[in-house]
Amino acid sequence: MSETNTTSGTLNGAPLTTNVTEQLSPSLLRSAIDDRIVRIRPASTPLDQISRMCGARHCGSMKVDYYTVDCKPGSVKLSTGVTPQSVTAGSVITLKIDKAGVLSPSETVMIPAVTIGTAKSPLICYVKSVNGKTVELVSSEDVQLPALSPGTGIVRMGRAAGELDVQTPQFSALPKKDYNYCQIFKAQIEESIYQRLSDKEVGWSFTDQEEVAVVDMRLGMEKSFLFGNRTRLIVDESDGKEVYLTGGIWRQAAKEWEYDGSITQDGVIELMKKAFTGGAGSRRKVLMAGSDLIESLNKLDAGRVLLSTDKETVWGVDFNRIVSKFGTLYVIHSEVFDLCGRPECGMIIDPEYITKYSHVPFQADRISFRKQGVRNTEAVVLTESSCLVLRYPDAHMRVVRKV
């Protein structure tokens, strides 16, 4: 007689089968399922494809709490202009800036618009005090301060501590807590018993019908992962039925780039500059774009150094590359943007900083309606409960056309 110990996961007196494996170690076979799923039309759902290839984290509930971290801004701007004045070394300059919480006492700052001497060196000041959006700076040298207009930049530099200083003001770029909901995605395939008997099948095989169902399910997930609205809905007050809708990464991204009509060569450089600077991120990012945006990129002169016609397969998807000194952009046409009425839009994502959470990993459950006395069919129900989050919102960017 066989004996199974569900606590220790041991099996005595019986061969190991997939059914037993699913009972003792239900997560063991999931990687094989994911490997088969990502082979089904990967280019149609690049976001879902990348998230599966990078792996998912398990979450214990439908609500996922996570932290996002952005780099502390490297500069601020004047909100109020400054009149011309003579400043001596050690004297205090009081300025109004546009953002609070960026500058802190004991930091040094640079004002590039104020230059000194024949070398045109920028003025360096010490931050004496900060009160909201009012800062007091101590000039490092004598200077004739010119008129400074609103919008003039002030660049953060290194701290300067005194000999007896032990502490500095607390660094204020702390993680911000956010949350998202896992959405339950499902697809159901039914076959009659007679149709089932006409096929040879062992376990869960991807028949033509099942493959089409997975393609449709992944397309739906791709749309939700991109443009979903995070919320909880009571869809039937009589029985309290509640559904969770996941929030898309389109709303989570912190940056946005606009273009007029079509994209020029200079526009591509500007796009790359904004995508790869001003925040945490890697030097390799992905542009998922609608057909109009892809058309604008295709009209550019491919012979220029900026564009590369080479293709590269990454995360199981064939990409075209745009190469610049800022970084490499992997470009792919995403039919989801067309289906959602945004063919002129796109989104640049950094795969290094996208996290997928799964409450219920992708699984297939067989249901026999024949045994239940409902109808003479067998069904396969595909289920996944998951969501996507952006850990560094500044590393991702929306691309939109000006209205």
PDB file of C-alpha atoms in Angstrom, residues 27-237:
ATOM      1  CA  SER A  27       4.496  25.081  -7.753  1.00  0.00           C
ATOM      2  CA  LEU A  28       7.005  22.611  -9.203  1.00  0.00           C
ATOM      3  CA  LEU A  29       5.349  22.273 -12.605  1.00  0.00           C
ATOM      4  CA  ARG A  30       4.300  25.894 -13.023  1.00  0.00           C
ATOM      5  CA  SER A  31       7.559  26.971 -14.592  1.00  0.00           C
ATOM      6  CA  ALA A  32       7.022  24.431 -17.367  1.00  0.00           C
ATOM      7  CA  ILE A  33       3.536  25.829 -17.960  1.00  0.00           C
ATOM      8  CA  ASP A  34       4.895  29.371 -18.140  1.00  0.00           C
ATOM      9  CA  ASP A  35       7.601  28.228 -20.541  1.00  0.00           C
ATOM     10  CA  ARG A  36       4.927  26.879 -22.868  1.00  0.00           C
ATOM     11  CA  ILE A  37       2.708  29.944 -22.521  1.00  0.00           C
ATOM     12  CA  VAL A  38       5.459  32.387 -23.515  1.00  0.00           C
ATOM     13  CA  ARG A  39       5.945  30.537 -26.807  1.00  0.00           C
ATOM     14  CA  ILE A  40       2.435  31.432 -27.948  1.00  0.00           C
ATOM     15  CA  ARG A  41       2.586  34.604 -30.073  1.00  0.00           C
ATOM     16  CA  PRO A  42       5.035  36.431 -27.765  1.00  0.00           C
ATOM     17  CA  ALA A  43       5.183  39.531 -29.986  1.00  0.00           C
ATOM     18  CA  SER A  44       1.445  40.154 -29.547  1.00  0.00           C
ATOM     19  CA  THR A  45       1.780  40.746 -25.823  1.00  0.00           C
ATOM     20  CA  PRO A  46       5.295  42.124 -25.158  1.00  0.00           C
ATOM     21  CA  LEU A  47       4.501  43.462 -21.682  1.00  0.00           C
ATOM     22  CA  ASP A  48       3.030  40.190 -20.448  1.00  0.00           C
ATOM     23  CA  GLN A  49       5.874  38.325 -22.173  1.00  0.00           C
ATOM     24  CA  ILE A  50       8.608  40.356 -20.466  1.00  0.00           C
ATOM     25  CA  SER A  51       6.942  40.061 -17.051  1.00  0.00           C
ATOM     26  CA  ARG A  52       6.747  36.257 -17.395  1.00  0.00           C
ATOM     27  CA  MET A  53      10.323  35.907 -18.579  1.00  0.00           C
ATOM     28  CA  CYS A  54      11.568  38.023 -15.666  1.00  0.00           C
ATOM     29  CA  GLY A  55       9.640  35.937 -13.119  1.00  0.00           C
ATOM     30  CA  ALA A  56       6.884  36.818 -10.655  1.00  0.00           C
ATOM     31  CA  ARG A  57       6.680  37.284  -6.917  1.00  0.00           C
ATOM     32  CA  HIS A  58       4.015  35.494  -4.936  1.00  0.00           C
ATOM     33  CA  CYS A  59       1.638  37.651  -2.909  1.00  0.00           C
ATOM     34  CA  GLY A  60      -0.631  36.357  -0.165  1.00  0.00           C
ATOM     35  CA  SER A  61      -3.695  38.453  -0.975  1.00  0.00           C
ATOM     36  CA  MET A  62      -5.493  40.209  -3.798  1.00  0.00           C
ATOM     37  CA  LYS A  63      -4.145  43.555  -2.584  1.00  0.00           C
ATOM     38  CA  VAL A  64      -0.431  44.106  -3.114  1.00  0.00           C
ATOM     39  CA  ASP A  65       1.408  46.706  -1.030  1.00  0.00           C
ATOM     40  CA  TYR A  66       4.728  47.831  -2.455  1.00  0.00           C
ATOM     41  CA  TYR A  67       7.170  50.710  -2.266  1.00  0.00           C
ATOM     42  CA  THR A  68       8.309  52.961  -5.073  1.00  0.00           C
ATOM     43  CA  VAL A  69      11.534  54.952  -4.938  1.00  0.00           C
ATOM     44  CA  ASP A  70      12.563  57.795  -7.189  1.00  0.00           C
ATOM     45  CA  CYS A  71      15.904  59.532  -7.169  1.00  0.00           C
ATOM     46  CA  LYS A  72      15.924  62.832  -5.315  1.00  0.00           C
ATOM     47  CA  PRO A  73      15.770  65.678  -7.883  1.00  0.00           C
ATOM     48  CA  GLY A  74      19.185  67.020  -8.771  1.00  0.00           C
ATOM     49  CA  SER A  75      18.018  70.600  -9.184  1.00  0.00           C
ATOM     50  CA  VAL A  76      15.312  73.153  -8.461  1.00  0.00           C
ATOM     51  CA  LYS A  77      14.226  76.360 -10.174  1.00  0.00           C
ATOM     52  CA  LEU A  78      13.571  79.876  -8.964  1.00  0.00           C
ATOM     53  CA  SER A  79       9.886  80.612  -8.539  1.00  0.00           C
ATOM     54  CA  THR A  80      10.504  84.325  -8.051  1.00  0.00           C
ATOM     55  CA  GLY A  81      12.990  86.503  -9.926  1.00  0.00           C
ATOM     56  CA  VAL A  82      16.003  88.165  -8.312  1.00  0.00           C
ATOM     57  CA  THR A  83      17.053  91.782  -8.900  1.00  0.00           C
ATOM     58  CA  PRO A  84      20.713  92.680  -9.600  1.00  0.00           C
ATOM     59  CA  GLN A  85      22.762  93.113  -6.427  1.00  0.00           C
ATOM     60  CA  SER A  86      26.305  93.026  -5.111  1.00  0.00           C
ATOM     61  CA  VAL A  87      27.097  89.992  -2.979  1.00  0.00           C
ATOM     62  CA  THR A  88      30.196  89.522  -0.851  1.00  0.00           C
ATOM     63  CA  ALA A  89      31.708  86.230   0.244  1.00  0.00           C
ATOM     64  CA  GLY A  90      29.906  84.949   3.343  1.00  0.00           C
ATOM     65  CA  SER A  91      26.797  87.075   2.845  1.00  0.00           C
ATOM     66  CA  VAL A  92      23.337  85.526   2.668  1.00  0.00           C
ATOM     67  CA  ILE A  93      21.181  85.360  -0.462  1.00  0.00           C
ATOM     68  CA  THR A  94      17.491  84.597   0.094  1.00  0.00           C
ATOM     69  CA  LEU A  95      15.724  82.853  -2.779  1.00  0.00           C
ATOM     70  CA  LYS A  96      12.281  81.419  -3.519  1.00  0.00           C
ATOM     71  CA  ILE A  97      12.306  78.016  -5.237  1.00  0.00           C
ATOM     72  CA  ASP A  98       9.617  75.942  -6.955  1.00  0.00           C
ATOM     73  CA  LYS A  99       9.946  72.695  -4.949  1.00  0.00           C
ATOM     74  CA  ALA A 100      10.127  72.050  -1.225  1.00  0.00           C
ATOM     75  CA  GLY A 101      12.093  69.147   0.248  1.00  0.00           C
ATOM     76  CA  VAL A 102      14.808  69.073  -2.402  1.00  0.00           C
ATOM     77  CA  LEU A 103      17.474  71.258  -0.796  1.00  0.00           C
ATOM     78  CA  SER A 104      18.581  70.815   2.807  1.00  0.00           C
ATOM     79  CA  PRO A 105      21.013  72.635   5.129  1.00  0.00           C
ATOM     80  CA  SER A 106      24.729  71.824   4.780  1.00  0.00           C
ATOM     81  CA  GLU A 107      24.415  71.046   1.068  1.00  0.00           C
ATOM     82  CA  THR A 108      26.228  73.109  -1.525  1.00  0.00           C
ATOM     83  CA  VAL A 109      24.525  74.332  -4.682  1.00  0.00           C
ATOM     84  CA  MET A 110      25.626  75.712  -8.020  1.00  0.00           C
ATOM     85  CA  ILE A 111      23.917  78.557  -9.888  1.00  0.00           C
ATOM     86  CA  PRO A 112      25.042  78.051 -13.515  1.00  0.00           C
ATOM     87  CA  ALA A 113      23.506  81.356 -14.663  1.00  0.00           C
ATOM     88  CA  VAL A 114      25.951  83.313 -12.453  1.00  0.00           C
ATOM     89  CA  THR A 115      29.524  83.113 -13.706  1.00  0.00           C
ATOM     90  CA  ILE A 116      32.711  84.557 -12.238  1.00  0.00           C
ATOM     91  CA  GLY A 117      36.116  85.505 -13.675  1.00  0.00           C
ATOM     92  CA  THR A 118      37.652  84.863 -17.064  1.00  0.00           C
ATOM     93  CA  ALA A 119      37.080  81.131 -16.679  1.00  0.00           C
ATOM     94  CA  LYS A 120      33.319  81.771 -16.386  1.00  0.00           C
ATOM     95  CA  SER A 121      33.136  79.538 -13.308  1.00  0.00           C
ATOM     96  CA  PRO A 122      29.607  79.100 -11.897  1.00  0.00           C
ATOM     97  CA  LEU A 123      28.759  80.508  -8.482  1.00  0.00           C
ATOM     98  CA  ILE A 124      28.853  77.998  -5.622  1.00  0.00           C
ATOM     99  CA  CYS A 125      26.823  78.610  -2.463  1.00  0.00           C
ATOM    100  CA  TYR A 126      26.255  76.883   0.864  1.00  0.00           C
ATOM    101  CA  VAL A 127      22.684  76.139   2.009  1.00  0.00           C
ATOM    102  CA  LYS A 128      22.356  77.796   5.409  1.00  0.00           C
ATOM    103  CA  SER A 129      18.669  77.173   6.058  1.00  0.00           C
ATOM    104  CA  VAL A 130      15.532  75.923   4.329  1.00  0.00           C
ATOM    105  CA  ASN A 131      11.983  76.913   5.231  1.00  0.00           C
ATOM    106  CA  GLY A 132       9.582  75.291   2.809  1.00  0.00           C
ATOM    107  CA  LYS A 133      10.273  76.923  -0.546  1.00  0.00           C
ATOM    108  CA  THR A 134      12.451  79.684   0.924  1.00  0.00           C
ATOM    109  CA  VAL A 135      16.189  79.017   1.111  1.00  0.00           C
ATOM    110  CA  GLU A 136      19.089  81.039   2.482  1.00  0.00           C
ATOM    111  CA  LEU A 137      22.335  80.582   0.594  1.00  0.00           C
ATOM    112  CA  VAL A 138      25.779  81.732   1.693  1.00  0.00           C
ATOM    113  CA  SER A 139      27.883  82.940  -1.219  1.00  0.00           C
ATOM    114  CA  SER A 140      31.365  81.433  -1.536  1.00  0.00           C
ATOM    115  CA  GLU A 141      32.867  84.560  -3.123  1.00  0.00           C
ATOM    116  CA  ASP A 142      32.304  88.178  -4.090  1.00  0.00           C
ATOM    117  CA  VAL A 143      30.073  88.507  -7.104  1.00  0.00           C
ATOM    118  CA  GLN A 144      27.850  90.980  -8.893  1.00  0.00           C
ATOM    119  CA  LEU A 145      24.589  89.032  -9.011  1.00  0.00           C
ATOM    120  CA  PRO A 146      22.745  89.735 -12.279  1.00  0.00           C
ATOM    121  CA  ALA A 147      18.981  89.755 -12.682  1.00  0.00           C
ATOM    122  CA  LEU A 148      17.703  86.166 -12.427  1.00  0.00           C
ATOM    123  CA  SER A 149      14.333  85.335 -13.925  1.00  0.00           C
ATOM    124  CA  PRO A 150      11.859  82.724 -12.641  1.00  0.00           C
ATOM    125  CA  GLY A 151      12.871  79.301 -13.921  1.00  0.00           C
ATOM    126  CA  THR A 152      16.595  79.819 -13.401  1.00  0.00           C
ATOM    127  CA  GLY A 153      18.112  76.499 -12.306  1.00  0.00           C
ATOM    128  CA  ILE A 154      19.909  75.736  -9.049  1.00  0.00           C
ATOM    129  CA  VAL A 155      21.879  72.474  -9.005  1.00  0.00           C
ATOM    130  CA  ARG A 156      22.338  70.333  -5.894  1.00  0.00           C
ATOM    131  CA  MET A 157      25.943  69.428  -5.100  1.00  0.00           C
ATOM    132  CA  GLY A 158      27.787  67.657  -2.289  1.00  0.00           C
ATOM    133  CA  ARG A 159      27.362  68.366   1.400  1.00  0.00           C
ATOM    134  CA  ALA A 160      29.929  70.422   3.290  1.00  0.00           C
ATOM    135  CA  ALA A 161      30.205  69.546   6.981  1.00  0.00           C
ATOM    136  CA  GLY A 162      32.046  71.488   9.648  1.00  0.00           C
ATOM    137  CA  GLU A 163      34.875  69.970  11.694  1.00  0.00           C
ATOM    138  CA  LEU A 164      32.655  69.427  14.737  1.00  0.00           C
ATOM    139  CA  ASP A 165      29.555  68.338  12.840  1.00  0.00           C
ATOM    140  CA  VAL A 166      28.442  64.797  13.639  1.00  0.00           C
ATOM    141  CA  GLN A 167      25.014  64.721  12.050  1.00  0.00           C
ATOM    142  CA  THR A 168      23.465  66.035   8.872  1.00  0.00           C
ATOM    143  CA  PRO A 169      19.811  66.620   7.981  1.00  0.00           C
ATOM    144  CA  GLN A 170      18.007  63.373   7.201  1.00  0.00           C
ATOM    145  CA  PHE A 171      17.974  62.342   3.582  1.00  0.00           C
ATOM    146  CA  SER A 172      14.390  62.899   2.490  1.00  0.00           C
ATOM    147  CA  ALA A 173      14.086  60.617  -0.557  1.00  0.00           C
ATOM    148  CA  LEU A 174      12.259  57.831   1.243  1.00  0.00           C
ATOM    149  CA  PRO A 175      10.228  55.050  -0.389  1.00  0.00           C
ATOM    150  CA  LYS A 176       6.560  55.822  -0.915  1.00  0.00           C
ATOM    151  CA  LYS A 177       4.071  53.104  -0.157  1.00  0.00           C
ATOM    152  CA  ASP A 178       1.544  52.283  -2.846  1.00  0.00           C
ATOM    153  CA  TYR A 179      -0.709  49.382  -3.695  1.00  0.00           C
ATOM    154  CA  ASN A 180      -2.337  47.567  -6.572  1.00  0.00           C
ATOM    155  CA  TYR A 181      -5.000  44.920  -6.925  1.00  0.00           C
ATOM    156  CA  CYS A 182      -4.520  41.525  -8.501  1.00  0.00           C
ATOM    157  CA  GLN A 183      -7.149  40.878 -11.134  1.00  0.00           C
ATOM    158  CA  ILE A 184      -8.511  37.382 -11.681  1.00  0.00           C
ATOM    159  CA  PHE A 185      -8.114  36.558 -15.355  1.00  0.00           C
ATOM    160  CA  LYS A 186      -9.945  33.503 -16.662  1.00  0.00           C
ATOM    161  CA  ALA A 187     -10.617  31.629 -19.891  1.00  0.00           C
ATOM    162  CA  GLN A 188     -12.726  28.496 -20.334  1.00  0.00           C
ATOM    163  CA  ILE A 189     -12.568  25.958 -23.140  1.00  0.00           C
ATOM    164  CA  GLU A 190     -15.191  23.238 -23.514  1.00  0.00           C
ATOM    165  CA  GLU A 191     -15.299  20.172 -25.708  1.00  0.00           C
ATOM    166  CA  SER A 192     -17.933  17.530 -26.037  1.00  0.00           C
ATOM    167  CA  ILE A 193     -17.057  14.014 -24.946  1.00  0.00           C
ATOM    168  CA  TYR A 194     -17.237  12.777 -28.526  1.00  0.00           C
ATOM    169  CA  GLN A 195     -14.855  15.475 -29.683  1.00  0.00           C
ATOM    170  CA  ARG A 196     -12.560  14.629 -26.775  1.00  0.00           C
ATOM    171  CA  LEU A 197     -12.522  10.954 -27.659  1.00  0.00           C
ATOM    172  CA  SER A 198     -11.437  11.729 -31.209  1.00  0.00           C
ATOM    173  CA  ASP A 199      -8.141  13.194 -29.976  1.00  0.00           C
ATOM    174  CA  LYS A 200      -5.154  11.526 -28.373  1.00  0.00           C
ATOM    175  CA  GLU A 201      -4.299  13.530 -25.285  1.00  0.00           C
ATOM    176  CA  VAL A 202      -2.054  13.014 -22.269  1.00  0.00           C
ATOM    177  CA  GLY A 203      -2.381  15.530 -19.430  1.00  0.00           C
ATOM    178  CA  TRP A 204      -2.861  19.159 -20.443  1.00  0.00           C
ATOM    179  CA  SER A 205      -1.840  19.647 -24.063  1.00  0.00           C
ATOM    180  CA  PHE A 206      -2.134  22.816 -26.051  1.00  0.00           C
ATOM    181  CA  THR A 207      -4.717  21.939 -28.660  1.00  0.00           C
ATOM    182  CA  ASP A 208      -5.617  24.486 -31.303  1.00  0.00           C
ATOM    183  CA  GLN A 209      -8.660  25.574 -29.302  1.00  0.00           C
ATOM    184  CA  GLU A 210      -6.657  25.984 -26.098  1.00  0.00           C
ATOM    185  CA  GLU A 211      -3.961  27.957 -27.890  1.00  0.00           C
ATOM    186  CA  VAL A 212      -6.491  30.423 -29.288  1.00  0.00           C
ATOM    187  CA  ALA A 213      -7.980  30.808 -25.794  1.00  0.00           C
ATOM    188  CA  VAL A 214      -4.557  31.562 -24.296  1.00  0.00           C
ATOM    189  CA  VAL A 215      -3.841  34.159 -27.011  1.00  0.00           C
ATOM    190  CA  ASP A 216      -7.144  35.890 -26.304  1.00  0.00           C
ATOM    191  CA  MET A 217      -6.585  35.716 -22.543  1.00  0.00           C
ATOM    192  CA  ARG A 218      -3.096  37.195 -22.792  1.00  0.00           C
ATOM    193  CA  LEU A 219      -4.315  40.029 -25.018  1.00  0.00           C
ATOM    194  CA  GLY A 220      -6.934  40.899 -22.413  1.00  0.00           C
ATOM    195  CA  MET A 221      -4.322  40.798 -19.674  1.00  0.00           C
ATOM    196  CA  GLU A 222      -1.987  42.992 -21.729  1.00  0.00           C
ATOM    197  CA  LYS A 223      -4.683  45.667 -22.046  1.00  0.00           C
ATOM    198  CA  SER A 224      -5.400  45.565 -18.303  1.00  0.00           C
ATOM    199  CA  PHE A 225      -1.707  45.619 -17.377  1.00  0.00           C
ATOM    200  CA  LEU A 226      -1.263  48.730 -19.550  1.00  0.00           C
ATOM    201  CA  PHE A 227      -4.433  50.778 -19.153  1.00  0.00           C
ATOM    202  CA  GLY A 228      -6.343  49.222 -16.251  1.00  0.00           C
ATOM    203  CA  ASN A 229      -7.924  51.334 -13.510  1.00  0.00           C
ATOM    204  CA  ARG A 230      -7.183  50.149  -9.952  1.00  0.00           C
ATOM    205  CA  THR A 231     -10.469  49.760  -8.097  1.00  0.00           C
ATOM    206  CA  ARG A 232     -12.846  47.416  -6.298  1.00  0.00           C
ATOM    207  CA  LEU A 233     -16.387  47.105  -7.646  1.00  0.00           C
ATOM    208  CA  ILE A 234     -19.581  45.706  -6.130  1.00  0.00           C
ATOM    209  CA  VAL A 235     -21.219  44.285  -9.244  1.00  0.00           C
ATOM    210  CA  ASP A 236     -24.172  42.662  -7.498  1.00  0.00           C
ATOM    211  CA  GLU A 237     -25.424  44.211  -4.276  1.00  0.00           C
TER     212      GLU A 237
END
